[in-house]
PDB file of C-alpha atoms and ligand atoms in Angstrom:
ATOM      1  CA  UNK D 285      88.560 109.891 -44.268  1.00 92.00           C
ATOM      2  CA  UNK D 286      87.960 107.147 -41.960  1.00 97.00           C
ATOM      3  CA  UNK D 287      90.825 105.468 -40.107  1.00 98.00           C
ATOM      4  CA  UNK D 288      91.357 101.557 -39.430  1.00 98.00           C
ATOM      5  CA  UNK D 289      93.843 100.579 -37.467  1.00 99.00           C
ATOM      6  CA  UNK D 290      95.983  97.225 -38.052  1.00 99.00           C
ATOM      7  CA  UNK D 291      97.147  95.228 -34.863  1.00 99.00           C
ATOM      8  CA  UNK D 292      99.804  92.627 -35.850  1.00 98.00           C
ATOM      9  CA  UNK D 293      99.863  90.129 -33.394  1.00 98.00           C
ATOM     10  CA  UNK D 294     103.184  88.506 -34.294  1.00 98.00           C
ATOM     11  CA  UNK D 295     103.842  85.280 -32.135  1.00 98.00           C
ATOM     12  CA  UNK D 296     100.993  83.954 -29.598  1.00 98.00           C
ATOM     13  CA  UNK D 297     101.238  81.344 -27.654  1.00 97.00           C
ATOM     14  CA  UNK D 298     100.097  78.208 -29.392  1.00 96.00           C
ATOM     15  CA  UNK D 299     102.116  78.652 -32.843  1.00 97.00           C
ATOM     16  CA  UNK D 300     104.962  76.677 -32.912  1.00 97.00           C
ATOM     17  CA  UNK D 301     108.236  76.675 -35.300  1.00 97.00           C
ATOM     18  CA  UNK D 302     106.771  73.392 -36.865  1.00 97.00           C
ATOM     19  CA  UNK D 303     103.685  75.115 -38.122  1.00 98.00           C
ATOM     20  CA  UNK D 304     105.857  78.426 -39.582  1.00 98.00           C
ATOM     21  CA  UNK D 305     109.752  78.377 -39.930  1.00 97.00           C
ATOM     22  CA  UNK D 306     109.588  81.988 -40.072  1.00 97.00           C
ATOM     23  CA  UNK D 307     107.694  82.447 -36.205  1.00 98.00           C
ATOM     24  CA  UNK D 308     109.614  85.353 -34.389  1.00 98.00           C
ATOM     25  CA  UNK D 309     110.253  83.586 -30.784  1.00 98.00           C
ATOM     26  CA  UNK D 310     113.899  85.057 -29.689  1.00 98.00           C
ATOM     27  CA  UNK D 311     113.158  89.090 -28.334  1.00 98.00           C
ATOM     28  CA  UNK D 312     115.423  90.048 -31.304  1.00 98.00           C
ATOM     29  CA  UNK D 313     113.183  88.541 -33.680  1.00 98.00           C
ATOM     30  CA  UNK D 314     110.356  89.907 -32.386  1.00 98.00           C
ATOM     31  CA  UNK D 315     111.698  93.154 -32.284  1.00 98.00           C
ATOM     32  CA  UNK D 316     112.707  92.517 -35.683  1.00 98.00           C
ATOM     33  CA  UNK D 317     109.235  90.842 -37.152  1.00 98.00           C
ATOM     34  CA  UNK D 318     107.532  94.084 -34.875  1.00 98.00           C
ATOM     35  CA  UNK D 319     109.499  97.102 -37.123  1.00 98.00           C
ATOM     36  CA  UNK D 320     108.941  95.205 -40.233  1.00 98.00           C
ATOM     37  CA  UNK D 321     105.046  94.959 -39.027  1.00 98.00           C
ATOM     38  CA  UNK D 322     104.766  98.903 -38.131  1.00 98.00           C
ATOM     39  CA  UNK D 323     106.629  99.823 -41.233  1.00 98.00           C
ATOM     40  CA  UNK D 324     103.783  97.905 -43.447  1.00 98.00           C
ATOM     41  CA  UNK D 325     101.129 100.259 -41.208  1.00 98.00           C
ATOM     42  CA  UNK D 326     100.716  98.177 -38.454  1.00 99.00           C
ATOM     43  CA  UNK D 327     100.512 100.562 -35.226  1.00 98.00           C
ATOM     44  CA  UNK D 328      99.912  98.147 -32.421  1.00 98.00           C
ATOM     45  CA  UNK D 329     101.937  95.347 -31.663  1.00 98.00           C
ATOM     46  CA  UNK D 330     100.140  92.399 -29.874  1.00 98.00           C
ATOM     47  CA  UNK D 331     102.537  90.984 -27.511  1.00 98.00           C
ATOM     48  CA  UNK D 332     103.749  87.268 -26.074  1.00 98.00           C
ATOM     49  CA  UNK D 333     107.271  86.013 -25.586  1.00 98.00           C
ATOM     50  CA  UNK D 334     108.996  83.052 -25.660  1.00 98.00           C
ATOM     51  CA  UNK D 335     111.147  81.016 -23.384  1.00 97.00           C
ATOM     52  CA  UNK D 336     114.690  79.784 -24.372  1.00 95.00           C
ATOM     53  CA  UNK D 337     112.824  76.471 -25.460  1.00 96.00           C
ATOM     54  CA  UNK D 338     110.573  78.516 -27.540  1.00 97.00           C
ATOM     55  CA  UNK D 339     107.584  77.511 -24.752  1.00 97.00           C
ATOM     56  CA  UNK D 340     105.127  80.397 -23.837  1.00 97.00           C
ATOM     57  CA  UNK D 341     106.468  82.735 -20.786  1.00 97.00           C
ATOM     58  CA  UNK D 342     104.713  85.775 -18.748  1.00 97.00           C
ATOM     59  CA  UNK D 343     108.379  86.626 -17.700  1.00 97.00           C
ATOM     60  CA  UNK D 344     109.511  89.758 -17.009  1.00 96.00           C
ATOM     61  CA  UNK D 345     112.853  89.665 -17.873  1.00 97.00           C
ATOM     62  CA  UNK D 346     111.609  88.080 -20.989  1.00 98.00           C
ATOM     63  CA  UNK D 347     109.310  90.876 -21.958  1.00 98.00           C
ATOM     64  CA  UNK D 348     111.383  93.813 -20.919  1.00 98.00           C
ATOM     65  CA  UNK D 349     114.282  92.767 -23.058  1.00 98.00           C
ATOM     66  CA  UNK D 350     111.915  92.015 -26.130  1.00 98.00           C
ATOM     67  CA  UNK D 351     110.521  95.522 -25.339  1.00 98.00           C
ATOM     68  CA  UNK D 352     113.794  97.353 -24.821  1.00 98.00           C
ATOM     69  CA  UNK D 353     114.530  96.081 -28.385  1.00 98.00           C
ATOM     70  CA  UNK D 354     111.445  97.055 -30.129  1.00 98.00           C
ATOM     71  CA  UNK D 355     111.433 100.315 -28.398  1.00 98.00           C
ATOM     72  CA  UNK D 356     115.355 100.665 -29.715  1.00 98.00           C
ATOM     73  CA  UNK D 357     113.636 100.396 -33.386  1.00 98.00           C
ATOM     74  CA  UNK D 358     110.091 101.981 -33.073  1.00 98.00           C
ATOM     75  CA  UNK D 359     107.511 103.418 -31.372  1.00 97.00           C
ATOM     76  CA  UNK D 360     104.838 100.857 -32.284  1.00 98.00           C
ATOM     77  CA  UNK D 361     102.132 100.842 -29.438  1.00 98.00           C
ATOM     78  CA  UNK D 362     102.880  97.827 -27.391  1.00 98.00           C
ATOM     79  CA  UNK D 363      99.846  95.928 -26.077  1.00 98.00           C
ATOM     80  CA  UNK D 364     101.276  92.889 -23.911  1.00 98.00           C
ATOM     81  CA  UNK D 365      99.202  89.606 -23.648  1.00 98.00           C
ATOM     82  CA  UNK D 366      97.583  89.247 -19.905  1.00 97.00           C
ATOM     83  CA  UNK D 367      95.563  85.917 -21.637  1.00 95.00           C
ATOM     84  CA  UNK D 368      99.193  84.694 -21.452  1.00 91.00           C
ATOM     85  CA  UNK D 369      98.614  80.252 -22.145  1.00 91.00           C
ATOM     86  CA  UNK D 370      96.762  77.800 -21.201  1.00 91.00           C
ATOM     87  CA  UNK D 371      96.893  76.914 -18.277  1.00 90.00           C
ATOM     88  CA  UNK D 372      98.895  79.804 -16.437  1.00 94.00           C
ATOM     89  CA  UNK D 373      97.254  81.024 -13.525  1.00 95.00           C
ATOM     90  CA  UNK D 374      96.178  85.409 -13.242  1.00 97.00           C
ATOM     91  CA  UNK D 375      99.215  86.353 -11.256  1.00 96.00           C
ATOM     92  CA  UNK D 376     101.135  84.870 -13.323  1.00 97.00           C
ATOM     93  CA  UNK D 377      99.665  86.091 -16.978  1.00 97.00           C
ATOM     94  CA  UNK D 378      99.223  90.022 -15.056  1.00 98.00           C
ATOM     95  CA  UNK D 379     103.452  89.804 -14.304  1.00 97.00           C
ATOM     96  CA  UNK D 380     103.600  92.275 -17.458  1.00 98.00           C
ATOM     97  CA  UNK D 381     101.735  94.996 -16.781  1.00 98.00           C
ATOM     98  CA  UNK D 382     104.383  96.009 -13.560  1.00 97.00           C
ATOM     99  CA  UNK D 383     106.393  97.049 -17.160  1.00 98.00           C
ATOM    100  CA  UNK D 384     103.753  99.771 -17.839  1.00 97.00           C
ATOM    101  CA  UNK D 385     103.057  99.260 -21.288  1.00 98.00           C
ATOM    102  CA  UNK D 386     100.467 101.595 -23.106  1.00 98.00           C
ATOM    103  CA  UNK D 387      97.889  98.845 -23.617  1.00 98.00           C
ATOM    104  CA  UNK D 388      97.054  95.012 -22.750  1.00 98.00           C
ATOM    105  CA  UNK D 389      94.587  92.202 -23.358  1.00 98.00           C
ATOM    106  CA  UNK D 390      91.812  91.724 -20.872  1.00 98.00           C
ATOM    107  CA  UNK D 391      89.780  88.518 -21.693  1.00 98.00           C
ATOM    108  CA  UNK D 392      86.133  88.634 -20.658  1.00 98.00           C
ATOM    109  CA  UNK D 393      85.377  85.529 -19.938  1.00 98.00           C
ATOM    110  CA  UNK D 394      85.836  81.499 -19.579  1.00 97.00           C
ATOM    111  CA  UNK D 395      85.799  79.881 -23.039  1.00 95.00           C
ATOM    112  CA  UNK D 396      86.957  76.710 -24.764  1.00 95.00           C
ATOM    113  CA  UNK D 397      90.378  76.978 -26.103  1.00 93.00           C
ATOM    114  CA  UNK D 398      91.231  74.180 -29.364  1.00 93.00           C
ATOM    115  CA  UNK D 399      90.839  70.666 -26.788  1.00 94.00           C
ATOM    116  CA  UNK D 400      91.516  73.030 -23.939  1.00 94.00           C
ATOM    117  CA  UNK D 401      89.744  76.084 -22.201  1.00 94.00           C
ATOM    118  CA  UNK D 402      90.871  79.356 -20.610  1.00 93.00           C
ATOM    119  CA  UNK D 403      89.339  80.419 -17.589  1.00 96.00           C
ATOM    120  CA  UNK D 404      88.262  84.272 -16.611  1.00 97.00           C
ATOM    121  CA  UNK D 405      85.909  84.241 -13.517  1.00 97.00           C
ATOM    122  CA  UNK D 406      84.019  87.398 -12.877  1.00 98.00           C
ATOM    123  CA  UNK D 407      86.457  88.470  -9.981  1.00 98.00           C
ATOM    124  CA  UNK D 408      89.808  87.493 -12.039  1.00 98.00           C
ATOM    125  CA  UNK D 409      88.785  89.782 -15.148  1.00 98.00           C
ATOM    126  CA  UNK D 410      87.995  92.493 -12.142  1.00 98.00           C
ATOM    127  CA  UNK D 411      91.548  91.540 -10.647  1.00 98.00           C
ATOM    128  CA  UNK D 412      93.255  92.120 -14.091  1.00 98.00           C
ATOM    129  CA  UNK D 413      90.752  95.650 -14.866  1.00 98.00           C
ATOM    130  CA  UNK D 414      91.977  97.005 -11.438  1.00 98.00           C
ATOM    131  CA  UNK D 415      95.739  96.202 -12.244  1.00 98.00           C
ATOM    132  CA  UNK D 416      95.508  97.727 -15.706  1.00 98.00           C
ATOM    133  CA  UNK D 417      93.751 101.020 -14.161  1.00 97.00           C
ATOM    134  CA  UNK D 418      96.261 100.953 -11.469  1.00 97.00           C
ATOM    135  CA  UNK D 419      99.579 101.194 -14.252  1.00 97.00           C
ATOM    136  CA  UNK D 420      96.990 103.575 -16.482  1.00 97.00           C
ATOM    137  CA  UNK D 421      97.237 100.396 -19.345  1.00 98.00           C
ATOM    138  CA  UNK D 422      94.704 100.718 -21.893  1.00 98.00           C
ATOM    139  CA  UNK D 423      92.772  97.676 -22.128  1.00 98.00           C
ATOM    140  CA  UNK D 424      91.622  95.784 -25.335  1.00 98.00           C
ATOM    141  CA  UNK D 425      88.346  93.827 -23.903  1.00 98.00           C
ATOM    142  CA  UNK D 426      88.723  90.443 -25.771  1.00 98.00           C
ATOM    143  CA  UNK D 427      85.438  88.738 -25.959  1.00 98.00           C
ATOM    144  CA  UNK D 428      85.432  85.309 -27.274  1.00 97.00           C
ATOM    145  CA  UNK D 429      81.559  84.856 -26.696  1.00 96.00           C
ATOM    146  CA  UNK D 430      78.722  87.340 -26.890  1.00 97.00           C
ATOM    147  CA  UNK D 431      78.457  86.533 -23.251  1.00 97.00           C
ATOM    148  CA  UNK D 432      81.684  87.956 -22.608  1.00 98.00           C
ATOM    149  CA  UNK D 433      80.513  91.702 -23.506  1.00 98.00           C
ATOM    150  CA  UNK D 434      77.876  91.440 -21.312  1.00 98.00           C
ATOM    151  CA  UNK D 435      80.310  90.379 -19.181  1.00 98.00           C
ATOM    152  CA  UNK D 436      82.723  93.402 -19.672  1.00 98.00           C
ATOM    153  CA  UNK D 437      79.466  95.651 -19.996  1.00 98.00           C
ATOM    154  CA  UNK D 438      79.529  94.498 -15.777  1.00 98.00           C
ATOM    155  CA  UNK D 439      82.843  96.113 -15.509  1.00 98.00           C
ATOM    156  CA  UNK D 440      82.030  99.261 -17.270  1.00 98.00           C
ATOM    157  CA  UNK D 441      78.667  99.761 -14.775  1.00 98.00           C
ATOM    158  CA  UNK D 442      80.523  98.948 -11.922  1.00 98.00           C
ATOM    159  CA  UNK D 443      83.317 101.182 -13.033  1.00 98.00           C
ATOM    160  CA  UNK D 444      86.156  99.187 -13.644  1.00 98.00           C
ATOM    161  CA  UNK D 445      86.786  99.923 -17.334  1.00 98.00           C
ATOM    162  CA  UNK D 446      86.646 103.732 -18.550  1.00 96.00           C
ATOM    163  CA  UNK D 447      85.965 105.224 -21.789  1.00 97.00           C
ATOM    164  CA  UNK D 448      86.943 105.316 -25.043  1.00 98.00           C
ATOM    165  CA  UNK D 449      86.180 101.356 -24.927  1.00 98.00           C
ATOM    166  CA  UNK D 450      88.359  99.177 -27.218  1.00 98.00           C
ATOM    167  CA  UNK D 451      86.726  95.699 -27.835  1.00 99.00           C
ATOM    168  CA  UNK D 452      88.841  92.892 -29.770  1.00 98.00           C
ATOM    169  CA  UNK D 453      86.057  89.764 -31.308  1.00 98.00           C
ATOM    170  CA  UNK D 454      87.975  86.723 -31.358  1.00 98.00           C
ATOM    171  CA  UNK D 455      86.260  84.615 -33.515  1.00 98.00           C
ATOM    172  CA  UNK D 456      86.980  80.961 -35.113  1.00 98.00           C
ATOM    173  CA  UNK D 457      88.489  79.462 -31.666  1.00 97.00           C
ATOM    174  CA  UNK D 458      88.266  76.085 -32.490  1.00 95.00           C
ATOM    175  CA  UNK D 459      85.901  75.239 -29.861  1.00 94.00           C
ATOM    176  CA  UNK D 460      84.385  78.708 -29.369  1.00 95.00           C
ATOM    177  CA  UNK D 461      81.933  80.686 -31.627  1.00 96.00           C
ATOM    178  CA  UNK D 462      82.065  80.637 -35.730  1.00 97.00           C
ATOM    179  CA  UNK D 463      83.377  83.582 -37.785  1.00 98.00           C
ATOM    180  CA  UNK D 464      81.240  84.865 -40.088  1.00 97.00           C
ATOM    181  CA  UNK D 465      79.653  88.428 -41.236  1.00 97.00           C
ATOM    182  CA  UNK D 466      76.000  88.292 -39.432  1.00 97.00           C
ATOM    183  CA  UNK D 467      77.886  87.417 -36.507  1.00 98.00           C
ATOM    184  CA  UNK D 468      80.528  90.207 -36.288  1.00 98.00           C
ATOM    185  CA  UNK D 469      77.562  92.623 -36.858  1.00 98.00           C
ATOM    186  CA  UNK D 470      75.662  91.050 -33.476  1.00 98.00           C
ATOM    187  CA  UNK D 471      78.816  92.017 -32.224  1.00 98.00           C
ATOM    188  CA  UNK D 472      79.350  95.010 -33.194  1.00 98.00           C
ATOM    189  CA  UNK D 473      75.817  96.189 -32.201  1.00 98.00           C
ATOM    190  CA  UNK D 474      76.198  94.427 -28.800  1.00 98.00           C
ATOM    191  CA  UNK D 475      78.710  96.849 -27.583  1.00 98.00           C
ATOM    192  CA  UNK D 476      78.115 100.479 -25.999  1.00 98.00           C
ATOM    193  CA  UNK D 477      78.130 103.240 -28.333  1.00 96.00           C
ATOM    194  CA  UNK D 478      81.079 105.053 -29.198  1.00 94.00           C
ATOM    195  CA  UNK D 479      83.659 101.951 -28.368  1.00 98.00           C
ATOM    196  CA  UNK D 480      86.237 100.833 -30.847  1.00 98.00           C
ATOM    197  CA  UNK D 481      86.483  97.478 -31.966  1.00 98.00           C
ATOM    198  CA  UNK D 482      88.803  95.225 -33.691  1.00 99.00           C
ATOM    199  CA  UNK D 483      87.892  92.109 -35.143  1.00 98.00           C
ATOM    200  CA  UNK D 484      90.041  89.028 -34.646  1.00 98.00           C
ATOM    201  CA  UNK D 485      89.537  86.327 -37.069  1.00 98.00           C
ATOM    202  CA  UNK D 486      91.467  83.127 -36.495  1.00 98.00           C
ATOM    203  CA  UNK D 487      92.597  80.757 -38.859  1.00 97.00           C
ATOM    204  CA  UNK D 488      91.207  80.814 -41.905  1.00 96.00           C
ATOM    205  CA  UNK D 489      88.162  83.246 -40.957  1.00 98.00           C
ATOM    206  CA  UNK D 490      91.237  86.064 -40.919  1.00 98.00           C
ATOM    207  CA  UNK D 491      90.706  87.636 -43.948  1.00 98.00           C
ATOM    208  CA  UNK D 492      87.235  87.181 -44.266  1.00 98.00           C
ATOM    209  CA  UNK D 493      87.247  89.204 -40.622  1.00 98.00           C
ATOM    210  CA  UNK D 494      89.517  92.110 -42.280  1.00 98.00           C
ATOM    211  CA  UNK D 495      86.638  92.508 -44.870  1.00 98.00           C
ATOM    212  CA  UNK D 496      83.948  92.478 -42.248  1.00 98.00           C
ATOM    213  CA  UNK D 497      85.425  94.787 -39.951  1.00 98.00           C
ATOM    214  CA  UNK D 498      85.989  97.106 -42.669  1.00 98.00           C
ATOM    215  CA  UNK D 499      81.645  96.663 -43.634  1.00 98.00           C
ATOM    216  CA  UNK D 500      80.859  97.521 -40.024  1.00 98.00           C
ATOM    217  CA  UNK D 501      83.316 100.342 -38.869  1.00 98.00           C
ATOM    218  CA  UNK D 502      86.199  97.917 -36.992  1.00 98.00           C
ATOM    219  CA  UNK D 503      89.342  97.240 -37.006  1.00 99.00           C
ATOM    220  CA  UNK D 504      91.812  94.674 -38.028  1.00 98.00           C
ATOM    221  CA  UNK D 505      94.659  92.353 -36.804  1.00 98.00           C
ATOM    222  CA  UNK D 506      96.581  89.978 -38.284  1.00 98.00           C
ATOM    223  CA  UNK D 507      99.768  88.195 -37.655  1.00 98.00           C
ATOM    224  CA  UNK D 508     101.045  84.511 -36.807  1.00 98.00           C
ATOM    225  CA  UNK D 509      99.365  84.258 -33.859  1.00 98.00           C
ATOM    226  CA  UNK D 510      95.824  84.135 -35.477  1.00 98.00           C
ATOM    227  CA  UNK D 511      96.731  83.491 -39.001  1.00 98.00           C
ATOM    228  CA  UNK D 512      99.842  81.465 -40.900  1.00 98.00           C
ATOM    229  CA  UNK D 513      98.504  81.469 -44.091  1.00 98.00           C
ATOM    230  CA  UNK D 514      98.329  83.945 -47.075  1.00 98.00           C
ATOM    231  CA  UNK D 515      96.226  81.806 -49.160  1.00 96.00           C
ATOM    232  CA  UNK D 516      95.139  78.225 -48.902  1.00 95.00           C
ATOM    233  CA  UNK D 517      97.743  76.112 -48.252  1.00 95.00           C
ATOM    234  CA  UNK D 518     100.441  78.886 -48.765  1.00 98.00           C
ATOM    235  CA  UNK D 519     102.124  79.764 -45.647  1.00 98.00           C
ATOM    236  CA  UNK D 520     102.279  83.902 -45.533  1.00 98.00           C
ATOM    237  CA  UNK D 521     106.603  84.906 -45.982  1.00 98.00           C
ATOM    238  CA  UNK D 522     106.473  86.742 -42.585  1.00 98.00           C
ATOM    239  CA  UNK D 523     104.126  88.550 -40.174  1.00 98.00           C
ATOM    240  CA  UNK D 524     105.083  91.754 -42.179  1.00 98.00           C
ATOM    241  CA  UNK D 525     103.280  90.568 -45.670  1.00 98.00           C
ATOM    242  CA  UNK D 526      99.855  90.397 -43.828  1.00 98.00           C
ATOM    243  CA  UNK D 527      99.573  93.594 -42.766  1.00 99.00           C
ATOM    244  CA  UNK D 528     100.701  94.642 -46.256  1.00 98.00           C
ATOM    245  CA  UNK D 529      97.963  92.839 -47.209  1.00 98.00           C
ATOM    246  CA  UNK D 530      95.836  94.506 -44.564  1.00 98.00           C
ATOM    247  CA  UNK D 531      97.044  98.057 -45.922  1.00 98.00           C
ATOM    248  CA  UNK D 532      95.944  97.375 -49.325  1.00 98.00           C
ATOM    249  CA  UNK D 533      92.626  95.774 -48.584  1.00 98.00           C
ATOM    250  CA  UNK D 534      91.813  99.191 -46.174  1.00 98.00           C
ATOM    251  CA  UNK D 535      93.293 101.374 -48.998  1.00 98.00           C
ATOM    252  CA  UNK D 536      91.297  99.690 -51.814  1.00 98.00           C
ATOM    253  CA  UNK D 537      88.055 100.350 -49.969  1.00 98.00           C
ATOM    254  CA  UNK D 538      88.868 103.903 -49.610  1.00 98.00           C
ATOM    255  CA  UNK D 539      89.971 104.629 -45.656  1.00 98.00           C
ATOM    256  CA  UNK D 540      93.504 104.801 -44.351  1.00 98.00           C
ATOM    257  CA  UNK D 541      95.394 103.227 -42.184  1.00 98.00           C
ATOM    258  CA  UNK D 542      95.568 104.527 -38.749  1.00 98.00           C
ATOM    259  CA  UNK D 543      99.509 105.913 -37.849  1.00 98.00           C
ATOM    260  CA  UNK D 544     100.556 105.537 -33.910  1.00 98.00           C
ATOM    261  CA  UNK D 545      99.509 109.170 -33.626  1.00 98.00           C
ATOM    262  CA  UNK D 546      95.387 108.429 -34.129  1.00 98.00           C
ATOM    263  CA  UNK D 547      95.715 105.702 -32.014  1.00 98.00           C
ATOM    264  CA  UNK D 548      97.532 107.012 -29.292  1.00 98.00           C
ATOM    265  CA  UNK D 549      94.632 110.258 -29.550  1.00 98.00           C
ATOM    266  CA  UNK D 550      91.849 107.446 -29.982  1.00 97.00           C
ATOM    267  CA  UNK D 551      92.594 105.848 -27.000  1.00 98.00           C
ATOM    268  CA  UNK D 552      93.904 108.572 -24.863  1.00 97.00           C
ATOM    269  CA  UNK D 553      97.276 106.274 -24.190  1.00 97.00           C
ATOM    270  CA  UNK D 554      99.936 108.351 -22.663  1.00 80.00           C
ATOM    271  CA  UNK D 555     102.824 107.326 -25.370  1.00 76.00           C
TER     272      UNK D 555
HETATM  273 ZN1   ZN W 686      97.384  86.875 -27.679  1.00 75.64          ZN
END
């Protein structure tokens, strides 16, 4: 039976309190919003943390105490943010990987961001690949643009990146490229054979991605940072219900959802 896995990515950067009451910011909260995420089937946890102001931070005391208390609940797989926010520059958004965490976002490439833009030269996503193969952190290749596979597929000649490949789409940036199900499958069939993917739909392209990923062998991820909503207008209870959600769609179509275990022997991660 074929396994999906479900990434909840709980907080972000660009959520705020205003848009959902119920965002996790504090690291107790997070730790909190991350067990009730991996008890609905979620088995990686897409990290950021918060400041004391509830402002994005690439911290390290920050995100070792948020970890500490996840890890004191779980053993969710805990990919930290290296995209980090807007305007933060690499050293800075890499501080997190000195914690050795079993995975971490790699962006592959300069995009538009909402009215801003992030920026990923060549030799900065090289910079972050040789940082993540130095603490032997699993990266998830994020790839806002079709460009930024080819981009990644640079890395992967040159040696950079190894095998088993894990892509993440992110699609329905405001600014960047349109969800919809033609374009996941370019996507998808862009990428070298044999890598995982998982499709990241933002806003309200989320669910339609979860359906789409599930139509062309992906993944799925949900959680405040891409998604607030359960239904039009109706702000989801907590991170937790959208992975239910998640679970039920990848049940009802006849797969299961991945445990820490398949991951963990998907990606080769060292636990
Ligand atoms: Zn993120």
């Amino acid at each position: 039976m074929r396994s999906i896995v479900i990434t909840c990515a709980i907080t972000g950067a660009e959520t705020t309190r205003q848009d959902h009451p119920e965002l996790p910011i504090s690291p107790q909260e997070i730790a909190d919003a991350a067990f009730e995420s991996y008890l609905a089937g979620a088995s990686i946890l897409h990290l950021h943390v918060r400041d004391s102001e509830g402002q994005p931070t690439q911290n390290l005391a920050v995100f070792k105490e948020a970890i500490a208390q996840i890890r004191a609940k779980c053993d969710i797989i805990i990919e930290v943010t290296t995209g980090g926010a807007v305007g933060m520059d690499l050293d800075e958004r890499l501080q997190p990987l000195i914690l050795e965490p079993e995975m971490a976002s790699l962006d592959c490439g300069t995009c538009n961001f909402g009215d801003e833009y992030i920026i990923n030269t060549l030799p900065m996503i090289k910079e972050a690949a040789i940082q993540m193969e130095r603490y032997k952190i699993h990266p998830t290749l994020e790839c806002f643009d079709l460009s930024h596979i080819d981009t990644a597929k640079i890395l992967i000649k040159e040696s950079y990146l190894k095998p088993p490949f894990h892509f993440g789409f992110v699609l329905n940036v405001p600014g960047g490229i349109n969800y919809d199900a033609e374009t996941l499958g370019i996507f998808e069939r862009r990428i070298p054979e044999n890598s995982y993917w998982t499709a990241i739909g933002i806003g309200k392209a989320n669910l339609n991605a979860i359906y789409g990923a599930i139509a062309y062998g992906g993944f799925i991820r949900v959680g405040f940072e891409d998604n607030i909503y359960y239904t039009k207008g109706v702000l989801a209870k907590n991170n937790a219900q959208l992975v239910e959600r998640a679970a039920r769609i990848i049940a009802a179509a006849g797969c299961r959802v991945a445990t820490v275990q398949d991951v963990r022997k998907m990606f080769q991660l060292n636990g």
